[in-house]
Amino acid sequence: MTSEALKKEGEIARNFDDIKSRIEKVAVKWERSAADVDLIAVSKRQPVALIQAALTLGHRHFGENRVQEAQEKWPALKEQYSDIELHLIGPLQTNKAKDAVLLFDIIQTVDRPKLARVLAKEMAAAGREIPVYVQVNTGKEPQKAGVFPEDTDGFIKECRDDLGLNVIGLMCIPPVEEQPAPHFALLAKIAARNGLSRLSMGMSADFETAVQFGATSVRVGTALFGTRSDP
Ligand SMILES: *Cc1c(COP(=O)(O)O)cnc(C)c1O
């Protein structure tokens, strides 16, 4: 290994320690257990060498936002490590649903009836029932994916009762220019009234606030791996 790669690996190890201790600290403060907060390392647009470094450290839960990029990076890694849990955290087109079902272990971005129907069909065809999250557009931003808050109860019901999807939680990405706390609180409220225990919320800039408001998964990229290359 080059000294440059070693240096980078050391940095990543320190970043993981730092993020985990910050999760621990905020969990204690809000009388939660840090063990109930899953750190998902977001490895989109990061080189495989850095993912390898995280795997070497023992980390196994990762998030990617594009099916095609994930297909290029993850099959080989999954062959090497049998206990990887790969989350799809980006928008999913229906024509990529089949590939997503075959590669990912959790799909966090179910956000419309057509996608839910195609996923149910592809899961049945593959004999692979993958847990899903419903993505909620808490800020009702026109350019952002996700169900509007007022439509979420009905959509969850449709996914569960009509399509038999295993909905385990809700996911959101608050508007960048707003305080995230009200969005996290809203997501928690919608989850509670639908009997959902899992909340995927919080990224590098706001994961501590997310833990305060009940996140069970935080999705952290740059704070672990550094700045990403351009898309
Ligand atoms: C990229 C991304 C993240 C990670 O963002 P960072 O700011 O790098 O931590 C989290 N969630 C989603 C949905 C993303 O696309």
PDB file of C-alpha atoms and ligand atoms in Angstrom:
ATOM      1  CA  MET A   1       0.000   0.000   0.000  1.00  0.00           C
ATOM      2  CA  THR A   2       1.279   3.477  -0.818  1.00  0.00           C
ATOM      3  CA  SER A   3       1.876   5.923   2.014  1.00  0.00           C
ATOM      4  CA  GLU A   4      -0.838   8.124   0.517  1.00  0.00           C
ATOM      5  CA  ALA A   5      -3.371   5.281   0.771  1.00  0.00           C
ATOM      6  CA  LEU A   6      -2.243   4.517   4.321  1.00  0.00           C
ATOM      7  CA  LYS A   7      -2.682   8.132   5.307  1.00  0.00           C
ATOM      8  CA  LYS A   8      -6.189   8.137   3.838  1.00  0.00           C
ATOM      9  CA  GLU A   9      -7.039   4.915   5.652  1.00  0.00           C
ATOM     10  CA  GLY A  10      -5.917   6.447   8.936  1.00  0.00           C
ATOM     11  CA  GLU A  11      -8.078   9.482   8.252  1.00  0.00           C
ATOM     12  CA  ILE A  12     -11.106   7.319   7.609  1.00  0.00           C
ATOM     13  CA  ALA A  13     -10.521   5.372  10.803  1.00  0.00           C
ATOM     14  CA  ARG A  14     -10.405   8.639  12.756  1.00  0.00           C
ATOM     15  CA  ASN A  15     -13.534   9.904  11.012  1.00  0.00           C
ATOM     16  CA  PHE A  16     -15.472   6.755  11.920  1.00  0.00           C
ATOM     17  CA  ASP A  17     -14.346   7.072  15.550  1.00  0.00           C
ATOM     18  CA  ASP A  18     -15.304  10.734  15.596  1.00  0.00           C
ATOM     19  CA  ILE A  19     -18.782  10.247  14.089  1.00  0.00           C
ATOM     20  CA  LYS A  20     -19.511   7.267  16.336  1.00  0.00           C
ATOM     21  CA  SER A  21     -18.495   9.149  19.462  1.00  0.00           C
ATOM     22  CA  ARG A  22     -20.639  12.115  18.444  1.00  0.00           C
ATOM     23  CA  ILE A  23     -23.620   9.780  17.932  1.00  0.00           C
ATOM     24  CA  GLU A  24     -22.907   8.229  21.342  1.00  0.00           C
ATOM     25  CA  LYS A  25     -22.733  11.625  23.013  1.00  0.00           C
ATOM     26  CA  VAL A  26     -25.960  12.975  21.575  1.00  0.00           C
ATOM     27  CA  ALA A  27     -27.760   9.663  22.201  1.00  0.00           C
ATOM     28  CA  VAL A  28     -26.799   9.794  25.875  1.00  0.00           C
ATOM     29  CA  LYS A  29     -27.902  13.412  26.093  1.00  0.00           C
ATOM     30  CA  TRP A  30     -31.378  12.561  24.776  1.00  0.00           C
ATOM     31  CA  GLU A  31     -31.652   9.329  26.768  1.00  0.00           C
ATOM     32  CA  ARG A  32     -31.346   7.045  23.810  1.00  0.00           C
ATOM     33  CA  SER A  33     -29.017   4.130  23.187  1.00  0.00           C
ATOM     34  CA  ALA A  34     -26.355   4.671  20.534  1.00  0.00           C
ATOM     35  CA  ALA A  35     -26.836   1.002  19.644  1.00  0.00           C
ATOM     36  CA  ASP A  36     -30.245   1.986  18.245  1.00  0.00           C
ATOM     37  CA  VAL A  37     -28.636   4.341  15.729  1.00  0.00           C
ATOM     38  CA  ASP A  38     -27.285   2.682  12.620  1.00  0.00           C
ATOM     39  CA  LEU A  39     -24.472   4.550  10.890  1.00  0.00           C
ATOM     40  CA  ILE A  40     -24.868   4.169   7.132  1.00  0.00           C
ATOM     41  CA  ALA A  41     -21.668   5.128   5.335  1.00  0.00           C
ATOM     42  CA  VAL A  42     -22.662   6.898   2.128  1.00  0.00           C
ATOM     43  CA  SER A  43     -20.077   5.848  -0.442  1.00  0.00           C
ATOM     44  CA  LYS A  44     -21.550   7.406  -3.593  1.00  0.00           C
ATOM     45  CA  ARG A  45     -18.912   8.843  -5.916  1.00  0.00           C
ATOM     46  CA  GLN A  46     -16.160   7.571  -3.631  1.00  0.00           C
ATOM     47  CA  PRO A  47     -13.416   5.291  -4.926  1.00  0.00           C
ATOM     48  CA  VAL A  48     -13.547   1.606  -4.033  1.00  0.00           C
ATOM     49  CA  ALA A  49     -10.224   1.944  -2.163  1.00  0.00           C
ATOM     50  CA  LEU A  50     -11.941   4.120   0.452  1.00  0.00           C
ATOM     51  CA  ILE A  51     -14.849   1.671   0.753  1.00  0.00           C
ATOM     52  CA  GLN A  52     -12.264  -1.089   1.237  1.00  0.00           C
ATOM     53  CA  ALA A  53     -10.734   0.942   4.043  1.00  0.00           C
ATOM     54  CA  ALA A  54     -14.112   1.154   5.784  1.00  0.00           C
ATOM     55  CA  LEU A  55     -14.672  -2.583   5.299  1.00  0.00           C
ATOM     56  CA  THR A  56     -11.263  -3.309   6.774  1.00  0.00           C
ATOM     57  CA  LEU A  57     -12.280  -1.287   9.816  1.00  0.00           C
ATOM     58  CA  GLY A  58     -15.243  -3.622  10.191  1.00  0.00           C
ATOM     59  CA  HIS A  59     -17.942  -1.342   8.841  1.00  0.00           C
ATOM     60  CA  ARG A  60     -20.675  -3.136   6.868  1.00  0.00           C
ATOM     61  CA  HIS A  61     -23.624  -0.772   6.298  1.00  0.00           C
ATOM     62  CA  PHE A  62     -23.360   1.427   3.230  1.00  0.00           C
ATOM     63  CA  GLY A  63     -25.554   3.695   1.123  1.00  0.00           C
ATOM     64  CA  GLU A  64     -25.424   4.422  -2.602  1.00  0.00           C
ATOM     65  CA  ASN A  65     -27.700   6.727  -4.557  1.00  0.00           C
ATOM     66  CA  ARG A  66     -27.385   5.381  -8.111  1.00  0.00           C
ATOM     67  CA  VAL A  67     -28.157   1.849  -9.213  1.00  0.00           C
ATOM     68  CA  GLN A  68     -25.673   1.802 -12.074  1.00  0.00           C
ATOM     69  CA  GLU A  69     -22.768   3.107 -10.013  1.00  0.00           C
ATOM     70  CA  ALA A  70     -23.579   0.609  -7.268  1.00  0.00           C
ATOM     71  CA  GLN A  71     -23.594  -2.215  -9.824  1.00  0.00           C
ATOM     72  CA  GLU A  72     -20.091  -1.251 -10.844  1.00  0.00           C
ATOM     73  CA  LYS A  73     -18.744  -1.158  -7.295  1.00  0.00           C
ATOM     74  CA  TRP A  74     -20.611  -3.574  -5.063  1.00  0.00           C
ATOM     75  CA  PRO A  75     -20.998  -7.096  -6.514  1.00  0.00           C
ATOM     76  CA  ALA A  76     -17.275  -7.805  -6.073  1.00  0.00           C
ATOM     77  CA  LEU A  77     -17.246  -6.356  -2.549  1.00  0.00           C
ATOM     78  CA  LYS A  78     -20.328  -8.360  -1.613  1.00  0.00           C
ATOM     79  CA  GLU A  79     -18.581 -11.478  -2.775  1.00  0.00           C
ATOM     80  CA  GLN A  80     -15.669 -10.657  -0.496  1.00  0.00           C
ATOM     81  CA  TYR A  81     -17.803  -9.795   2.554  1.00  0.00           C
ATOM     82  CA  SER A  82     -21.015 -11.777   2.994  1.00  0.00           C
ATOM     83  CA  ASP A  83     -22.500  -9.522   5.666  1.00  0.00           C
ATOM     84  CA  ILE A  84     -22.624  -6.219   3.793  1.00  0.00           C
ATOM     85  CA  GLU A  85     -25.921  -4.343   4.020  1.00  0.00           C
ATOM     86  CA  LEU A  86     -26.367  -2.043   1.041  1.00  0.00           C
ATOM     87  CA  HIS A  87     -29.009   0.700   1.131  1.00  0.00           C
ATOM     88  CA  LEU A  88     -30.378   2.485  -1.906  1.00  0.00           C
ATOM     89  CA  ILE A  89     -30.814   6.107  -0.805  1.00  0.00           C
ATOM     90  CA  GLY A  90     -31.321   7.822  -4.168  1.00  0.00           C
ATOM     91  CA  PRO A  91     -34.318   8.130  -6.500  1.00  0.00           C
ATOM     92  CA  LEU A  92     -35.216   4.909  -8.283  1.00  0.00           C
ATOM     93  CA  GLN A  93     -36.558   4.753 -11.843  1.00  0.00           C
ATOM     94  CA  THR A  94     -38.937   1.899 -12.516  1.00  0.00           C
ATOM     95  CA  ASN A  95     -36.744   0.572 -15.318  1.00  0.00           C
ATOM     96  CA  LYS A  96     -33.951   0.087 -12.761  1.00  0.00           C
ATOM     97  CA  ALA A  97     -36.178  -1.569 -10.154  1.00  0.00           C
ATOM     98  CA  LYS A  98     -35.227  -5.093 -11.142  1.00  0.00           C
ATOM     99  CA  ASP A  99     -31.492  -4.369 -10.868  1.00  0.00           C
ATOM    100  CA  ALA A 100     -32.066  -2.592  -7.558  1.00  0.00           C
ATOM    101  CA  VAL A 101     -33.937  -5.578  -6.133  1.00  0.00           C
ATOM    102  CA  LEU A 102     -31.106  -7.908  -7.116  1.00  0.00           C
ATOM    103  CA  LEU A 103     -28.314  -5.760  -5.638  1.00  0.00           C
ATOM    104  CA  PHE A 104     -29.613  -3.773  -2.667  1.00  0.00           C
ATOM    105  CA  ASP A 105     -30.636  -5.109   0.746  1.00  0.00           C
ATOM    106  CA  ILE A 106     -32.820  -2.151   1.719  1.00  0.00           C
ATOM    107  CA  ILE A 107     -34.533   0.382  -0.535  1.00  0.00           C
ATOM    108  CA  GLN A 108     -35.098   3.684   1.263  1.00  0.00           C
ATOM    109  CA  THR A 109     -36.680   5.687  -1.521  1.00  0.00           C
ATOM    110  CA  VAL A 110     -40.113   4.263  -2.315  1.00  0.00           C
ATOM    111  CA  ASP A 111     -42.120   7.361  -3.158  1.00  0.00           C
ATOM    112  CA  ARG A 112     -44.877   6.671  -5.695  1.00  0.00           C
ATOM    113  CA  PRO A 113     -47.497   4.037  -6.461  1.00  0.00           C
ATOM    114  CA  LYS A 114     -46.021   3.026  -9.800  1.00  0.00           C
ATOM    115  CA  LEU A 115     -42.592   2.360  -8.284  1.00  0.00           C
ATOM    116  CA  ALA A 116     -44.155   0.470  -5.376  1.00  0.00           C
ATOM    117  CA  ARG A 117     -46.075  -1.759  -7.793  1.00  0.00           C
ATOM    118  CA  VAL A 118     -43.021  -2.500  -9.928  1.00  0.00           C
ATOM    119  CA  LEU A 119     -40.910  -3.242  -6.840  1.00  0.00           C
ATOM    120  CA  ALA A 120     -43.517  -5.649  -5.493  1.00  0.00           C
ATOM    121  CA  LYS A 121     -43.581  -7.432  -8.846  1.00  0.00           C
ATOM    122  CA  GLU A 122     -39.774  -7.614  -9.155  1.00  0.00           C
ATOM    123  CA  MET A 123     -39.358  -8.832  -5.576  1.00  0.00           C
ATOM    124  CA  ALA A 124     -41.855 -11.614  -6.224  1.00  0.00           C
ATOM    125  CA  ALA A 125     -40.097 -12.522  -9.473  1.00  0.00           C
ATOM    126  CA  ALA A 126     -36.698 -12.619  -7.763  1.00  0.00           C
ATOM    127  CA  GLY A 127     -38.005 -14.384  -4.654  1.00  0.00           C
ATOM    128  CA  ARG A 128     -36.351 -11.627  -2.650  1.00  0.00           C
ATOM    129  CA  GLU A 129     -38.388  -9.634  -0.160  1.00  0.00           C
ATOM    130  CA  ILE A 130     -36.439  -6.474   0.570  1.00  0.00           C
ATOM    131  CA  PRO A 131     -37.421  -4.157   3.422  1.00  0.00           C
ATOM    132  CA  VAL A 132     -38.304  -0.674   2.204  1.00  0.00           C
ATOM    133  CA  TYR A 133     -38.662   2.837   3.544  1.00  0.00           C
ATOM    134  CA  VAL A 134     -41.143   5.358   2.247  1.00  0.00           C
ATOM    135  CA  GLN A 135     -39.441   8.640   1.373  1.00  0.00           C
ATOM    136  CA  VAL A 136     -41.350  11.694   2.558  1.00  0.00           C
ATOM    137  CA  ASN A 137     -40.857  15.117   0.979  1.00  0.00           C
ATOM    138  CA  THR A 138     -41.317  16.930   4.292  1.00  0.00           C
ATOM    139  CA  GLY A 139     -40.537  20.332   2.767  1.00  0.00           C
ATOM    140  CA  LYS A 140     -42.851  19.742  -0.218  1.00  0.00           C
ATOM    141  CA  GLU A 141     -40.055  20.829  -2.554  1.00  0.00           C
ATOM    142  CA  PRO A 142     -41.104  20.481  -6.190  1.00  0.00           C
ATOM    143  CA  GLN A 143     -37.713  19.194  -7.382  1.00  0.00           C
ATOM    144  CA  LYS A 144     -37.321  16.664  -4.573  1.00  0.00           C
ATOM    145  CA  ALA A 145     -38.475  13.055  -4.500  1.00  0.00           C
ATOM    146  CA  GLY A 146     -40.825  11.816  -1.797  1.00  0.00           C
ATOM    147  CA  VAL A 147     -44.495  11.603  -0.923  1.00  0.00           C
ATOM    148  CA  PHE A 148     -46.057  14.760   0.495  1.00  0.00           C
ATOM    149  CA  PRO A 149     -46.738  14.500   4.239  1.00  0.00           C
ATOM    150  CA  GLU A 150     -50.523  14.549   3.792  1.00  0.00           C
ATOM    151  CA  ASP A 151     -50.376  11.667   1.309  1.00  0.00           C
ATOM    152  CA  THR A 152     -48.049   9.478   3.351  1.00  0.00           C
ATOM    153  CA  ASP A 153     -50.575   7.550   5.480  1.00  0.00           C
ATOM    154  CA  GLY A 154     -52.530   6.470   2.406  1.00  0.00           C
ATOM    155  CA  PHE A 155     -49.397   5.554   0.490  1.00  0.00           C
ATOM    156  CA  ILE A 156     -48.008   3.448   3.348  1.00  0.00           C
ATOM    157  CA  LYS A 157     -51.335   1.632   3.557  1.00  0.00           C
ATOM    158  CA  GLU A 158     -51.315   0.979  -0.178  1.00  0.00           C
ATOM    159  CA  CYS A 159     -47.729  -0.359  -0.041  1.00  0.00           C
ATOM    160  CA  ARG A 160     -48.493  -2.654   2.873  1.00  0.00           C
ATOM    161  CA  ASP A 161     -52.059  -3.801   2.324  1.00  0.00           C
ATOM    162  CA  ASP A 162     -52.433  -3.815  -1.444  1.00  0.00           C
ATOM    163  CA  LEU A 163     -48.882  -4.675  -2.502  1.00  0.00           C
ATOM    164  CA  GLY A 164     -47.566  -6.611   0.488  1.00  0.00           C
ATOM    165  CA  LEU A 165     -44.359  -4.569   0.694  1.00  0.00           C
ATOM    166  CA  ASN A 166     -42.394  -4.833   3.925  1.00  0.00           C
ATOM    167  CA  VAL A 167     -42.402  -1.143   4.893  1.00  0.00           C
ATOM    168  CA  ILE A 168     -40.110  -0.736   7.900  1.00  0.00           C
ATOM    169  CA  GLY A 169     -39.733   3.025   8.177  1.00  0.00           C
ATOM    170  CA  LEU A 170     -39.629   6.517   6.734  1.00  0.00           C
ATOM    171  CA  MET A 171     -36.816   8.525   5.185  1.00  0.00           C
ATOM    172  CA  CYS A 172     -36.449  12.253   4.510  1.00  0.00           C
ATOM    173  CA  ILE A 173     -33.998  14.867   3.283  1.00  0.00           C
ATOM    174  CA  PRO A 174     -34.920  18.296   4.697  1.00  0.00           C
ATOM    175  CA  PRO A 175     -34.593  21.400   2.486  1.00  0.00           C
ATOM    176  CA  VAL A 176     -30.981  22.610   2.607  1.00  0.00           C
ATOM    177  CA  GLU A 177     -31.864  26.185   3.478  1.00  0.00           C
ATOM    178  CA  GLU A 178     -34.098  25.342   6.452  1.00  0.00           C
ATOM    179  CA  GLN A 179     -33.573  24.162  10.015  1.00  0.00           C
ATOM    180  CA  PRO A 180     -33.807  20.376   9.861  1.00  0.00           C
ATOM    181  CA  ALA A 181     -35.388  19.845  13.303  1.00  0.00           C
ATOM    182  CA  PRO A 182     -39.054  20.496  12.340  1.00  0.00           C
ATOM    183  CA  HIS A 183     -38.664  18.140   9.382  1.00  0.00           C
ATOM    184  CA  PHE A 184     -37.218  15.398  11.563  1.00  0.00           C
ATOM    185  CA  ALA A 185     -39.996  15.912  14.114  1.00  0.00           C
ATOM    186  CA  LEU A 186     -42.630  15.698  11.380  1.00  0.00           C
ATOM    187  CA  LEU A 187     -41.139  12.467  10.016  1.00  0.00           C
ATOM    188  CA  ALA A 188     -41.138  10.954  13.523  1.00  0.00           C
ATOM    189  CA  LYS A 189     -44.760  11.938  14.010  1.00  0.00           C
ATOM    190  CA  ILE A 190     -45.907  10.382  10.729  1.00  0.00           C
ATOM    191  CA  ALA A 191     -43.951   7.197  11.504  1.00  0.00           C
ATOM    192  CA  ALA A 192     -45.452   6.901  14.987  1.00  0.00           C
ATOM    193  CA  ARG A 193     -49.035   7.169  13.799  1.00  0.00           C
ATOM    194  CA  ASN A 194     -48.365   4.491  11.191  1.00  0.00           C
ATOM    195  CA  GLY A 195     -46.693   2.115  13.626  1.00  0.00           C
ATOM    196  CA  LEU A 196     -43.290   2.410  11.945  1.00  0.00           C
ATOM    197  CA  SER A 197     -40.234   2.185  14.171  1.00  0.00           C
ATOM    198  CA  ARG A 198     -37.439   3.111  11.785  1.00  0.00           C
ATOM    199  CA  LEU A 199     -36.426   6.644  10.797  1.00  0.00           C
ATOM    200  CA  SER A 200     -33.675   7.301   8.256  1.00  0.00           C
ATOM    201  CA  MET A 201     -32.732  10.940   8.663  1.00  0.00           C
ATOM    202  CA  GLY A 202     -29.632  13.050   9.182  1.00  0.00           C
ATOM    203  CA  MET A 203     -26.533  13.501   7.036  1.00  0.00           C
ATOM    204  CA  SER A 204     -23.028  14.892   7.687  1.00  0.00           C
ATOM    205  CA  ALA A 205     -24.288  18.351   8.595  1.00  0.00           C
ATOM    206  CA  ASP A 206     -27.256  17.420  10.785  1.00  0.00           C
ATOM    207  CA  PHE A 207     -27.010  13.828  12.048  1.00  0.00           C
ATOM    208  CA  GLU A 208     -26.792  14.915  15.688  1.00  0.00           C
ATOM    209  CA  THR A 209     -30.093  16.781  15.425  1.00  0.00           C
ATOM    210  CA  ALA A 210     -31.569  13.731  13.690  1.00  0.00           C
ATOM    211  CA  VAL A 211     -30.496  11.491  16.588  1.00  0.00           C
ATOM    212  CA  GLN A 212     -32.119  13.936  18.987  1.00  0.00           C
ATOM    213  CA  PHE A 213     -35.405  13.551  17.085  1.00  0.00           C
ATOM    214  CA  GLY A 214     -35.272   9.763  16.959  1.00  0.00           C
ATOM    215  CA  ALA A 215     -33.239   8.742  13.907  1.00  0.00           C
ATOM    216  CA  THR A 216     -32.549   5.004  13.819  1.00  0.00           C
ATOM    217  CA  SER A 217     -30.334   5.389  10.743  1.00  0.00           C
ATOM    218  CA  VAL A 218     -28.120   8.319   9.859  1.00  0.00           C
ATOM    219  CA  ARG A 219     -26.672   8.563   6.352  1.00  0.00           C
ATOM    220  CA  VAL A 220     -23.199  10.079   6.517  1.00  0.00           C
ATOM    221  CA  GLY A 221     -20.939  10.566   3.503  1.00  0.00           C
ATOM    222  CA  THR A 222     -18.494  13.467   3.403  1.00  0.00           C
ATOM    223  CA  ALA A 223     -17.809  13.485   7.145  1.00  0.00           C
ATOM    224  CA  LEU A 224     -16.513   9.902   6.801  1.00  0.00           C
ATOM    225  CA  PHE A 225     -14.912   9.770   3.374  1.00  0.00           C
ATOM    226  CA  GLY A 226     -14.172  13.397   2.524  1.00  0.00           C
ATOM    227  CA  THR A 227     -15.346  15.458  -0.435  1.00  0.00           C
ATOM    228  CA  ARG A 228     -16.807  13.526  -3.350  1.00  0.00           C
ATOM    229  CA  SER A 229     -15.691  13.648  -6.962  1.00  0.00           C
ATOM    230  CA  ASP A 230     -18.060  15.415  -9.371  1.00  0.00           C
ATOM    231  CA  PRO A 231     -21.045  13.443 -10.614  1.00  0.00           C
TER     232      PRO A 231
HETATM  233  C1  LIG B   1     -25.311  11.992  -0.492  1.00  0.00           C
HETATM  234  C2  LIG B   1     -26.394  11.656   0.449  1.00  0.00           C
HETATM  235  C3  LIG B   1     -26.164  11.581   1.826  1.00  0.00           C
HETATM  236  C4  LIG B   1     -24.817  11.888   2.466  1.00  0.00           C
HETATM  237  O1  LIG B   1     -24.583  13.247   2.427  1.00  0.00           O
HETATM  238  P1  LIG B   1     -23.314  13.901   3.195  1.00  0.00           P
HETATM  239  O2  LIG B   1     -23.685  15.320   3.327  1.00  0.00           O
HETATM  240  O3  LIG B   1     -22.147  13.664   2.316  1.00  0.00           O
HETATM  241  O4  LIG B   1     -23.193  13.211   4.496  1.00  0.00           O
HETATM  242  C5  LIG B   1     -27.213  11.221   2.639  1.00  0.00           C
HETATM  243  N1  LIG B   1     -28.435  10.952   2.143  1.00  0.00           N
HETATM  244  C6  LIG B   1     -28.692  10.998   0.829  1.00  0.00           C
HETATM  245  C7  LIG B   1     -30.056  10.679   0.347  1.00  0.00           C
HETATM  246  C8  LIG B   1     -27.697  11.351  -0.068  1.00  0.00           C
HETATM  247  O5  LIG B   1     -27.962  11.419  -1.379  1.00  0.00           O
END
